[in-house]
Amino acid sequence: MRGITQSDPSSPHLICSSTFFAHLLASFREVTSSDQFWREMCYQRWKGKWGFHLRWEKALAVYSNIVGQQQRQNIKECTNFWKSRYFSEERDATRNFIHANELESLVFDFRFWIGQPTVVDDGRIVVKSGLWESASREFRFSRPSHNGGDRPEEEHISVSAYSARGHIVGHPCAETGIECKYVL
């Protein structure tokens, strides 16, 4: 049975291997700390996710502004923007709530569950589900708008940290001024 032996630390083979790995590690660190690397990581991570285009365009706009400011101040490189953005988005993805402005940016397809015409079929009354047809494809929540006076009409009324008050827009009954309280 052969035993495991230690290499002589002064062995040329071990010194060569150590030097190689030190260079490899330095190169790896250089690549993984570059903005180019993290920009590609962001792109690859986000491209299949909901809201990719909005997230990507927003990040590009912020990056462009930062680069513009740095050029005006003669700063050579935008360091760690994309790495910071990557981890910021990863943290944000773990939250279990939605902000009011995010909810208000969404448009819903409103469908009634029941209420479609009933059908008599062989003596049975069949109530058709309304899920086949959209009652409104423009259903969304919105905050009260300014009424032209000095103060906004109950702007940002918060009943608690997780609720807001606003209006429903695009409801199938086409009524205006429907007020709602939504829990976030």
mmCIF file of C-alpha atoms in Angstrom, residues 98 131 144 168:
data_model
loop_
_atom_site.group_PDB
_atom_site.id
_atom_site.type_symbol
_atom_site.label_atom_id
_atom_site.label_comp_id
_atom_site.label_asym_id
_atom_site.label_seq_id
_atom_site.Cartn_x
_atom_site.Cartn_y
_atom_site.Cartn_z
ATOM 1 C CA ILE A 98 -45.291 45.304 -3.692
ATOM 2 C CA LEU A 131 -63.404 33.679 -17.937
ATOM 3 C CA PRO A 144 -55.914 60.277 -6.556
ATOM 4 C CA ILE A 168 -59.876 52.057 -10.007
#
